[in-house]
Tab-separated table of C-alpha atoms and ligand atoms in Angstrom:
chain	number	residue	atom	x	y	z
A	1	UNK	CA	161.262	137.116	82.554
A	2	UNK	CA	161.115	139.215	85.760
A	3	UNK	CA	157.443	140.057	86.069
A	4	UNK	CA	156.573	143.443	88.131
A	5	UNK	CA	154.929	141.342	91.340
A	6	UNK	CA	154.139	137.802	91.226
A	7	UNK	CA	151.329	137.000	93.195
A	8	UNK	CA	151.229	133.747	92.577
A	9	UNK	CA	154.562	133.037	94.295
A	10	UNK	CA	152.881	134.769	97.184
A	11	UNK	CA	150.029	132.694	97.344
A	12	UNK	CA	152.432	129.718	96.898
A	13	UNK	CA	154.444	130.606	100.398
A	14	UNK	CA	151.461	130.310	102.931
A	15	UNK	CA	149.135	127.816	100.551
A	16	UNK	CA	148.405	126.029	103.259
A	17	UNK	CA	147.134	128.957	105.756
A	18	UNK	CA	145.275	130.558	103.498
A	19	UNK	CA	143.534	127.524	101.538
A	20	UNK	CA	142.735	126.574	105.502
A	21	UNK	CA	140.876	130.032	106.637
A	22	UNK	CA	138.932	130.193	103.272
A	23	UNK	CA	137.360	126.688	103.958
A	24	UNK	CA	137.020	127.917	107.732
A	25	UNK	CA	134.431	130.636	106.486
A	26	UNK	CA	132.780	128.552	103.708
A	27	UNK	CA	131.768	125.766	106.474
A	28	UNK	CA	131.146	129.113	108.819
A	29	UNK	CA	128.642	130.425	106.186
A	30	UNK	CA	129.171	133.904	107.418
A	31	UNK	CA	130.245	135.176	104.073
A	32	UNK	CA	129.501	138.858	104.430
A	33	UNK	CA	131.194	140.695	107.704
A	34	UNK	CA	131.323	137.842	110.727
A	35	UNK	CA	133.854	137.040	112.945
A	36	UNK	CA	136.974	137.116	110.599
A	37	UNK	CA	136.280	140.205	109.428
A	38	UNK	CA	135.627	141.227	113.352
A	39	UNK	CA	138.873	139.889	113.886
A	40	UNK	CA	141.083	141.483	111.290
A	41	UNK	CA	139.293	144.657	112.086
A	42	UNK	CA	140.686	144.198	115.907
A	43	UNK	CA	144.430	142.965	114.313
A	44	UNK	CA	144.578	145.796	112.102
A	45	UNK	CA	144.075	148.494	114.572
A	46	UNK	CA	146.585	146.792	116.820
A	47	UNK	CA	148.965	147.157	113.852
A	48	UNK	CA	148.434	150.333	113.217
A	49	UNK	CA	148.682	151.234	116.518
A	50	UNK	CA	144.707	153.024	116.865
A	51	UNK	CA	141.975	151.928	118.595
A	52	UNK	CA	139.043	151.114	115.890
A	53	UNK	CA	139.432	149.828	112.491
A	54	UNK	CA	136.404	149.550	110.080
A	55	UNK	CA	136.690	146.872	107.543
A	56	UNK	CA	135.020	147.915	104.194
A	57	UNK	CA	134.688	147.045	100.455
A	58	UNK	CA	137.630	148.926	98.652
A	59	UNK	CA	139.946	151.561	99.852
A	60	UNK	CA	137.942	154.217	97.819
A	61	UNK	CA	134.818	153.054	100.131
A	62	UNK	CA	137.133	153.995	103.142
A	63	UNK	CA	137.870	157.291	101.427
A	64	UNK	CA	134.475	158.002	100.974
A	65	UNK	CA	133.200	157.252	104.054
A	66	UNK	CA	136.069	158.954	105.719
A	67	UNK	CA	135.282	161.965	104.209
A	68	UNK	CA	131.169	161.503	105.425
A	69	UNK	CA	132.778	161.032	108.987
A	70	UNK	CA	134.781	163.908	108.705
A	71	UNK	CA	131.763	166.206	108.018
A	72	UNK	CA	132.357	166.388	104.449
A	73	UNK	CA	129.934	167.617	102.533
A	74	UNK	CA	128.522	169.275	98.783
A	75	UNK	CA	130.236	172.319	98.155
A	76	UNK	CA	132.917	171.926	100.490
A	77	UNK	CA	136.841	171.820	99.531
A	78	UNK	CA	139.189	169.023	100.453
A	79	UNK	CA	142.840	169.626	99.559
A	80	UNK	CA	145.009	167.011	98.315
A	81	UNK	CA	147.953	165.868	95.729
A	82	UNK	CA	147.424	165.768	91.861
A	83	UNK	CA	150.049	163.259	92.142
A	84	UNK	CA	148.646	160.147	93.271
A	85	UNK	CA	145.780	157.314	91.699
A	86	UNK	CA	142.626	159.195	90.763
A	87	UNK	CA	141.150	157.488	93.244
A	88	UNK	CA	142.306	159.781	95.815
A	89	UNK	CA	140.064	162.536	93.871
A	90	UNK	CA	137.306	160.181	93.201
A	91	UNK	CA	136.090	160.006	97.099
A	92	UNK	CA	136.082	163.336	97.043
A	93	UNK	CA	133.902	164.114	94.129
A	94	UNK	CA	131.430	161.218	96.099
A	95	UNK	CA	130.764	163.520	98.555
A	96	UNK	CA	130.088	166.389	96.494
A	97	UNK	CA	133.001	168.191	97.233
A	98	UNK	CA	135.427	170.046	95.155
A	99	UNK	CA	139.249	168.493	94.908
A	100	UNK	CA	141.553	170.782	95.476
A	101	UNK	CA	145.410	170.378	94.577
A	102	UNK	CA	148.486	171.857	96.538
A	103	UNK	CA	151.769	170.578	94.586
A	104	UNK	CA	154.266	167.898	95.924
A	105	UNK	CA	157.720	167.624	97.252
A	106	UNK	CA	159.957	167.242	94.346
A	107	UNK	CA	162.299	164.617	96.420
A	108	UNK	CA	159.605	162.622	98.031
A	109	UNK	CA	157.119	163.622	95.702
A	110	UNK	CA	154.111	163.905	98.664
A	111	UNK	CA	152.184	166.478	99.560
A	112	UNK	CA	154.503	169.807	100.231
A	113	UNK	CA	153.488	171.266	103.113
A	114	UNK	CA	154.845	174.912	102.798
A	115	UNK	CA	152.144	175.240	100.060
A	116	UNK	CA	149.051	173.842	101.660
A	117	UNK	CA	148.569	177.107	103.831
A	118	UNK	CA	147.738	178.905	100.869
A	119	UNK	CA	145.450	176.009	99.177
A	120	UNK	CA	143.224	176.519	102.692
A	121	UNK	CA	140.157	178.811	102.380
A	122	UNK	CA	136.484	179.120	105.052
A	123	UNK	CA	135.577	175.944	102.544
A	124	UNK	CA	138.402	173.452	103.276
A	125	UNK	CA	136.739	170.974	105.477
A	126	UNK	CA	139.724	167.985	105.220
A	127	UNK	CA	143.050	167.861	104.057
A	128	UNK	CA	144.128	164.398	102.014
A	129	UNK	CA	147.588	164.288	102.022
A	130	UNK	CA	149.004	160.981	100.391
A	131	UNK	CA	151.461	158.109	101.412
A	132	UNK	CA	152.762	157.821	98.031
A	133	UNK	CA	154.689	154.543	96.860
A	134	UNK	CA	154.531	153.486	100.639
A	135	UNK	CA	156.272	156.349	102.379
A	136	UNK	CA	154.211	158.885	104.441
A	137	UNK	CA	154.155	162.418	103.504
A	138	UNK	CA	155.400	165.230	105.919
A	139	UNK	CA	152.705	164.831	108.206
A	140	UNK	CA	154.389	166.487	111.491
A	141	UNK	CA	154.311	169.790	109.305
A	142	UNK	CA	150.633	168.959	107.702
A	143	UNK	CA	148.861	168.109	110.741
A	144	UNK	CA	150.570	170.869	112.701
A	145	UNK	CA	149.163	173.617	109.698
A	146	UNK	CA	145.999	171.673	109.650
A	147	UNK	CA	145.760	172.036	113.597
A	148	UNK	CA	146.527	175.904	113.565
A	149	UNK	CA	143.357	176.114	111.139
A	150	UNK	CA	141.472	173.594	113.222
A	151	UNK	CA	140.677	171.410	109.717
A	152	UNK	CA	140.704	167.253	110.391
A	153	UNK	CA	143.502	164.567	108.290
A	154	UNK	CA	142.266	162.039	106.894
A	155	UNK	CA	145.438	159.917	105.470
A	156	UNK	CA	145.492	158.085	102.327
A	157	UNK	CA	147.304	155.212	103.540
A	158	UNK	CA	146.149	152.701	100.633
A	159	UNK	CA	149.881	152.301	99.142
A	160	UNK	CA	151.355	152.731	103.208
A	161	UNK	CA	150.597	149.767	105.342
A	162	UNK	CA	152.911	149.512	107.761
A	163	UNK	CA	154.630	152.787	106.859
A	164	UNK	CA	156.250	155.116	109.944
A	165	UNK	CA	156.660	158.635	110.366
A	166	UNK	CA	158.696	159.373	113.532
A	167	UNK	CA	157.492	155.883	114.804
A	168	UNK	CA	154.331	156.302	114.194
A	169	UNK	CA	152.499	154.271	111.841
A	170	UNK	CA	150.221	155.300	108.987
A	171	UNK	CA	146.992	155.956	109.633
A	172	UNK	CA	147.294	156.587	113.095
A	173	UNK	CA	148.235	160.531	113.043
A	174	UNK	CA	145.265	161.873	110.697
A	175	UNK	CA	141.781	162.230	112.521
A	176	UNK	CA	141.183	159.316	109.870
A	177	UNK	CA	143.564	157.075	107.865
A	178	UNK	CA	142.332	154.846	104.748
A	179	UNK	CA	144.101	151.653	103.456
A	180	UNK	CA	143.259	149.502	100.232
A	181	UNK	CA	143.769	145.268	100.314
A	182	UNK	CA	143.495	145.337	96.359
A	183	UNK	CA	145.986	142.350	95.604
A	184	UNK	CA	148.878	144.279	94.495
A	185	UNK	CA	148.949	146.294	97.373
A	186	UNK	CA	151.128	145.427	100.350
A	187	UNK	CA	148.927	143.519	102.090
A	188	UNK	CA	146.257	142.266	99.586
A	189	UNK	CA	142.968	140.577	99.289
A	190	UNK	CA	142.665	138.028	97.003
A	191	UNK	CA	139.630	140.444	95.608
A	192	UNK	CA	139.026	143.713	96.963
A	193	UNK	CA	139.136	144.787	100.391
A	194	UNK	CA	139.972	148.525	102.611
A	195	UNK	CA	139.409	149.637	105.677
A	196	UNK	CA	139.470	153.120	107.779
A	197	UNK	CA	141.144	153.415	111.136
A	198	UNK	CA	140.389	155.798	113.856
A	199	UNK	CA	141.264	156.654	117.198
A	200	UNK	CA	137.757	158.604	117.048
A	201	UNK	CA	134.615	156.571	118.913
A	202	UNK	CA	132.167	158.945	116.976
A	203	UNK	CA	133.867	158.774	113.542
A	204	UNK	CA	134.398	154.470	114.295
A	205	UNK	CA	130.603	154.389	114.815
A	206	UNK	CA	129.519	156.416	111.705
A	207	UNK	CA	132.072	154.174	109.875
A	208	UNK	CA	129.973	150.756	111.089
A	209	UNK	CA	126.576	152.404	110.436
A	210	UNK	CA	127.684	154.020	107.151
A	211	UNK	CA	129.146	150.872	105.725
A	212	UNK	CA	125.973	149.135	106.453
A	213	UNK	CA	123.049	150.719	105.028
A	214	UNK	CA	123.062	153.253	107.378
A	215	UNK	CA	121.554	150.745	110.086
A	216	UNK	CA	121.842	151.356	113.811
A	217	UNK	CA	120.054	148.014	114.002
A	218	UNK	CA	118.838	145.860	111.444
A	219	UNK	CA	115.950	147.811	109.592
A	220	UNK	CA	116.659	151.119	111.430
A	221	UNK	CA	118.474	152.966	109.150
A	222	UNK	CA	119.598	155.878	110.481
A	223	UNK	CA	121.918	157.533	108.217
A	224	UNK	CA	121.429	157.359	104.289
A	225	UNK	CA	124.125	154.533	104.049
A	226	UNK	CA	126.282	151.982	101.736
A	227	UNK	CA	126.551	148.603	100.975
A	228	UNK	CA	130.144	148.701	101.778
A	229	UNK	CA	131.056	145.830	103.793
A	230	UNK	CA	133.998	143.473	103.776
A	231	UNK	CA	133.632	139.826	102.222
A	232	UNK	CA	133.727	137.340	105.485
A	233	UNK	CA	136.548	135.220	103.111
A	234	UNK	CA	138.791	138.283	102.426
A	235	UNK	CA	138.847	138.940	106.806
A	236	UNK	CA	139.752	135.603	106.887
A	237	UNK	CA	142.516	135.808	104.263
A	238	UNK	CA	144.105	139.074	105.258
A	239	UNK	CA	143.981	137.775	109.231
A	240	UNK	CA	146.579	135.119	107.635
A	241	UNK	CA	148.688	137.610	105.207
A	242	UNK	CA	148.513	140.123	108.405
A	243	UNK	CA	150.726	138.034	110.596
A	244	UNK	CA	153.684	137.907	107.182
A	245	UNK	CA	153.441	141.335	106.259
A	246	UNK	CA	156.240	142.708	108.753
A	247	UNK	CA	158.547	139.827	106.956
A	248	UNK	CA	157.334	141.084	103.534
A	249	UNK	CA	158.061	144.763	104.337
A	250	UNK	CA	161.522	143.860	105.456
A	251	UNK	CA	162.190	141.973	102.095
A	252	UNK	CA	160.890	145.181	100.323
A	253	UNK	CA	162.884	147.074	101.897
A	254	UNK	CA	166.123	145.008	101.207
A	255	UNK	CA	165.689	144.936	97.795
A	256	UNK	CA	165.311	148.585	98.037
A	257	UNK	CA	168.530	149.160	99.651
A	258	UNK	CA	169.797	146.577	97.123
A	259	UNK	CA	168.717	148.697	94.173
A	260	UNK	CA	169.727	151.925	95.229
A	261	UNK	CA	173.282	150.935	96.188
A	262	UNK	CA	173.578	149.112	92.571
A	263	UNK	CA	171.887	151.871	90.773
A	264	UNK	CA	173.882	154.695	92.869
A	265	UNK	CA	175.722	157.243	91.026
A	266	UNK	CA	174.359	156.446	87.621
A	267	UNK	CA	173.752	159.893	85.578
A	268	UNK	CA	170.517	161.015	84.861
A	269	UNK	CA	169.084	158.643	87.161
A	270	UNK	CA	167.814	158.960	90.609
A	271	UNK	CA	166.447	156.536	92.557
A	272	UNK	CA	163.834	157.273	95.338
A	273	UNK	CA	164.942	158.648	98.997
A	274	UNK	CA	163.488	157.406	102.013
A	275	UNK	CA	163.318	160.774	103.932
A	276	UNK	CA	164.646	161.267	107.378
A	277	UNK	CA	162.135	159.684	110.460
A	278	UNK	CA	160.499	157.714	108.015
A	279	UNK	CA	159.869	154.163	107.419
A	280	UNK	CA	159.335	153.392	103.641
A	281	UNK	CA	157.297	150.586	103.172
A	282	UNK	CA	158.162	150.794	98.960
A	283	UNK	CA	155.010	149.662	97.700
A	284	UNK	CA	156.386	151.187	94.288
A	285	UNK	CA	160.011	151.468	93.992
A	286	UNK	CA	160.094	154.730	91.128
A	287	UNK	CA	163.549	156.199	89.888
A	288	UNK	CA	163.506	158.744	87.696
A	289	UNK	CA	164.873	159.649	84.491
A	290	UNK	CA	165.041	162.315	81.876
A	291	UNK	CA	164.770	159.334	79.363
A	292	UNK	CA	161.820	157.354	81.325
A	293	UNK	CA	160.836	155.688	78.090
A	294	UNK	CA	163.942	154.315	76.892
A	295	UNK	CA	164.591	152.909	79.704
A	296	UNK	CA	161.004	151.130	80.046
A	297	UNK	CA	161.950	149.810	76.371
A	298	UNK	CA	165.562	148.605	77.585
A	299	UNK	CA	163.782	146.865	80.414
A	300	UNK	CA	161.003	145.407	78.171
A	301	UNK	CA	163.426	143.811	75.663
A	302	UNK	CA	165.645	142.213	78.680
A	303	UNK	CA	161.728	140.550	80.129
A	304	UNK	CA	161.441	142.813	82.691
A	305	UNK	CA	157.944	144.121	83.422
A	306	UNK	CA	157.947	148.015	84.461
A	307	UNK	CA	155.216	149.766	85.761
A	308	UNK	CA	154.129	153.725	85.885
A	309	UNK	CA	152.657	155.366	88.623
A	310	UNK	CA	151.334	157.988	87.167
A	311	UNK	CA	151.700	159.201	84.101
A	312	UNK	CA	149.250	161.435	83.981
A	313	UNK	CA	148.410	163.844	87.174
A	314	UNK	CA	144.617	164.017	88.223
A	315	UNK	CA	144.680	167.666	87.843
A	316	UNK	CA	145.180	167.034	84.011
A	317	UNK	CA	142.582	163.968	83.634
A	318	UNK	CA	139.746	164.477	81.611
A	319	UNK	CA	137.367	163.493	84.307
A	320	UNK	CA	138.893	166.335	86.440
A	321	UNK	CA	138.640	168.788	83.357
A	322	UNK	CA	135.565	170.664	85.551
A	323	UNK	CA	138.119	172.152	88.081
A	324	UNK	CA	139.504	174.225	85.883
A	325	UNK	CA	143.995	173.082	86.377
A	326	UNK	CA	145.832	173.503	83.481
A	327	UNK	CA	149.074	172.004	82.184
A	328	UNK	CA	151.764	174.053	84.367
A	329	UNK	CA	149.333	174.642	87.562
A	330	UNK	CA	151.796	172.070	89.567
A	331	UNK	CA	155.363	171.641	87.830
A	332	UNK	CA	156.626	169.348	90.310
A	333	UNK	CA	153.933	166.566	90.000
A	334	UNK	CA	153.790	167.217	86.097
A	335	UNK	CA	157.423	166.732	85.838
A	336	UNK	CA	157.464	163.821	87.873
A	337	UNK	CA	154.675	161.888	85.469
A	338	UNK	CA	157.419	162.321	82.644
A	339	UNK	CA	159.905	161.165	84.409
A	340	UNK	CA	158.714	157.797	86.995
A	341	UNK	CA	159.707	154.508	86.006
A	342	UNK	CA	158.457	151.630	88.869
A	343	UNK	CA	160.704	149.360	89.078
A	344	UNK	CA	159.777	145.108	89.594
A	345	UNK	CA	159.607	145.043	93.455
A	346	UNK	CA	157.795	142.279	95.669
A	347	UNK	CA	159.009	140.312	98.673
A	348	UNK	CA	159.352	137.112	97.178
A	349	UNK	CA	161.873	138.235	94.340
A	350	UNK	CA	165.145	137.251	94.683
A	351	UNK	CA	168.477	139.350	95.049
A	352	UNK	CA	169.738	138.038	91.834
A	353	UNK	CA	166.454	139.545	89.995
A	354	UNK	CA	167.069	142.582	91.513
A	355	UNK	CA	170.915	142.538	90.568
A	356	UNK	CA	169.908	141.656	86.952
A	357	UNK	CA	166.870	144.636	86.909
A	358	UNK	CA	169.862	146.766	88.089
A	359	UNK	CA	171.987	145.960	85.348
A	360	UNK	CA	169.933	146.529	82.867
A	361	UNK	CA	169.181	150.094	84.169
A	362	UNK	CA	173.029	150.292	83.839
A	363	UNK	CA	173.470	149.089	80.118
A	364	UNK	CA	170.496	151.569	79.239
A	365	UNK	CA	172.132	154.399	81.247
A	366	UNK	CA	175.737	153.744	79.122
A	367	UNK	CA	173.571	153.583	75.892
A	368	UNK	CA	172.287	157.036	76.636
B	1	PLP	C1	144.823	151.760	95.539
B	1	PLP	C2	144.627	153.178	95.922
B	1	PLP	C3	143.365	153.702	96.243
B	1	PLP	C4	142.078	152.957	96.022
B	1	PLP	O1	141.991	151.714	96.609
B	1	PLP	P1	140.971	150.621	95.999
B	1	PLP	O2	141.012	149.524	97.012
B	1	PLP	O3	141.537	150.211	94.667
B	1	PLP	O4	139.651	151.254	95.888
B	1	PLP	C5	143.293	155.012	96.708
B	1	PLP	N1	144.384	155.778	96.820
B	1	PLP	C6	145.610	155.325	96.498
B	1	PLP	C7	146.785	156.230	96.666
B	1	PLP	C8	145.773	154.013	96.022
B	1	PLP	O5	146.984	153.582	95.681
């Protein structure tokens, strides 16, 4: 059996470290926020390359509070990608704000920026554009159209840690970027976890104030606020994963290379492209096929788990039914749902997994 990640093998690999900073905060007793957290917040910036980084609850509380910073607000629009975890949508609907979609890339199926000057009206007050399966969308182009019309980023970096656009990392380009430490993710809590980074003293404050109850100091509550704050034991624990996560990205991104010289050349299959000036971090790896399910079941019967990210765009979810998209609005993203199979990819599989995940995609694609 080849399971899609295997976080247990993870957990396995730096036992000690992390067994050792969890008992560091429980004899610490500073469970919620503290020093770790303080820490990782410091570590993670430095990483990213800005200069504040906000440790919250989830990456949808980063989202959401991004969007507050940002000046975000009922009534407003915020433009982003139908093709990405609803999640993406879900922030903005927090702040009362209306979702609205501009299609993706067909190749590197983000946010394509020759159609987000037309999505932009007096009401857009952020663009969302979103680093999907761990490679950043075009954001030279996006934050250049976004500058011309004077409108703030904020980057959805939750799939993207570590991920480079012209050497600069995620979350640094955007006014504000957002990352998730669910456990799947790249870097993962062992619970849930996000944070927001910012090169922005203003938005970095809000962020603190906004993720505590709105308190300037304690019982002073300034700003109608959140209970958004990070778990002292998860700072701890992604301090430790923080200092492997440039040897886990590498591993990703052999496998990758593994996989798409195996699966090269195979019809009616494409694997994904890592575009030019960008560093792909693959979170997912996706190919795509005409024949997505047959494929799943060709996998399934050989024990190999496959996963699918998405299969249904946000602009066609029945919680988004209020905005009016119908089936057709975006063709890229919609074609895309039918046609994404994610592939098994985490750093502690071995090339041999990957070699026998590739030949199964083979024996499927000489069935069909
Ligand atoms: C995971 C994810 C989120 C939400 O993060 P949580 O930590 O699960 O709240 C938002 N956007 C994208 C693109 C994601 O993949």
């Amino acid at each position: 059996m080849i399971p899609f990640l295997d976080l247990k093998a993870q957990y396995a690999s730096i036992k000690d470290e992390v067994d050792a900073a969890v008992l560091g905060v429980l004899a610490s007793a500073q469970y919620v926020l503290g020093e770790e957290v303080a820490e990782f917040e410091r570590e993670f910036a430095a990483y990213c390359g800005t200069k504040h980084a906000v440790a919250v609850n989830t990456g949808t509380s980063a989202l959401h509070l991004a969007l507050i910073a940002a000046g975000v607000g009922p009534g407003d629009e915020v433009i982003t990608v139908p093709f990405t975890f609803v999640a993406t949508a879900s922030a903005v609907c927090y702040v009362g704000a209306r979702p609205v979609f501009v299609d993706v890339e067909p190749i590197t199926l983000t946010m394509a920026p020759e159609k987000l000057e037309a999505a932009i009206t007096p009401r857009t007050k952020a663009i969302v554009p979103v680093h999907l399966y761990g490679q950043m969308a075009d954001m030279g182009e996006i934050a250049a159209i976004a500058a011309r019309h004077g409108i703030p980023v904020i980057e959805d970096a939750c799939q993207a840690h570590g991920a480079e656009y012209r050497g600069q990392r995620a979350g640094s380009i955007g006014a504000l970027g957002c990352f998730s430490f669910y456990p799947g993710k790249n870097l993962g809590a062992c619970g849930e976890g996000g944070i927001a980074v910012t090169d922005n003293d203003d938005h970095a404050t809000m962020l603190r104030i906004l993720r505590d109850w709105g308190q300037e100091q304690r019982y002073h509550h300034v700003l109608k606020g959140f209970n958004y704050r990070m778990d002292g034991i998860q700072g701890a624990i992604l301090r430790v994963k923080l200092r492997h996560l440039e040897d886990w990205t590498n591993a990703r991104r052999a496998h990758a290379a593994r996989y798409s010289h195996l699966l090269k050349g195979l019809v009616d299959l494409v694997p994904p492209v890592e575009a030019p000036g960008r560093r792909h971090v693959y979170h997912v790896y996706a190919v795509r096929s005409r024949d997505r399910d047959s494929l799943a079941r060709t996998l399934h019967s050989a024990g190999i788990q496959t996963g699918l990210h998405y299969p249904i765009p946000v602009h066609l979810q029945k919680a988004h039914a209020d905005l009016g998209y119908q089936s057709g609005d975006f063709p890229a993203a919609e074609r895309a749902a039918r046609e994404v199979l994610s592939l098994p990819i985490y750093p502690e599989m071995t090339a041999r997994q990957v070699e026998q995940v590739a030949a199964s995609v083979e024996q499927d694609a000489y069935v069909a």
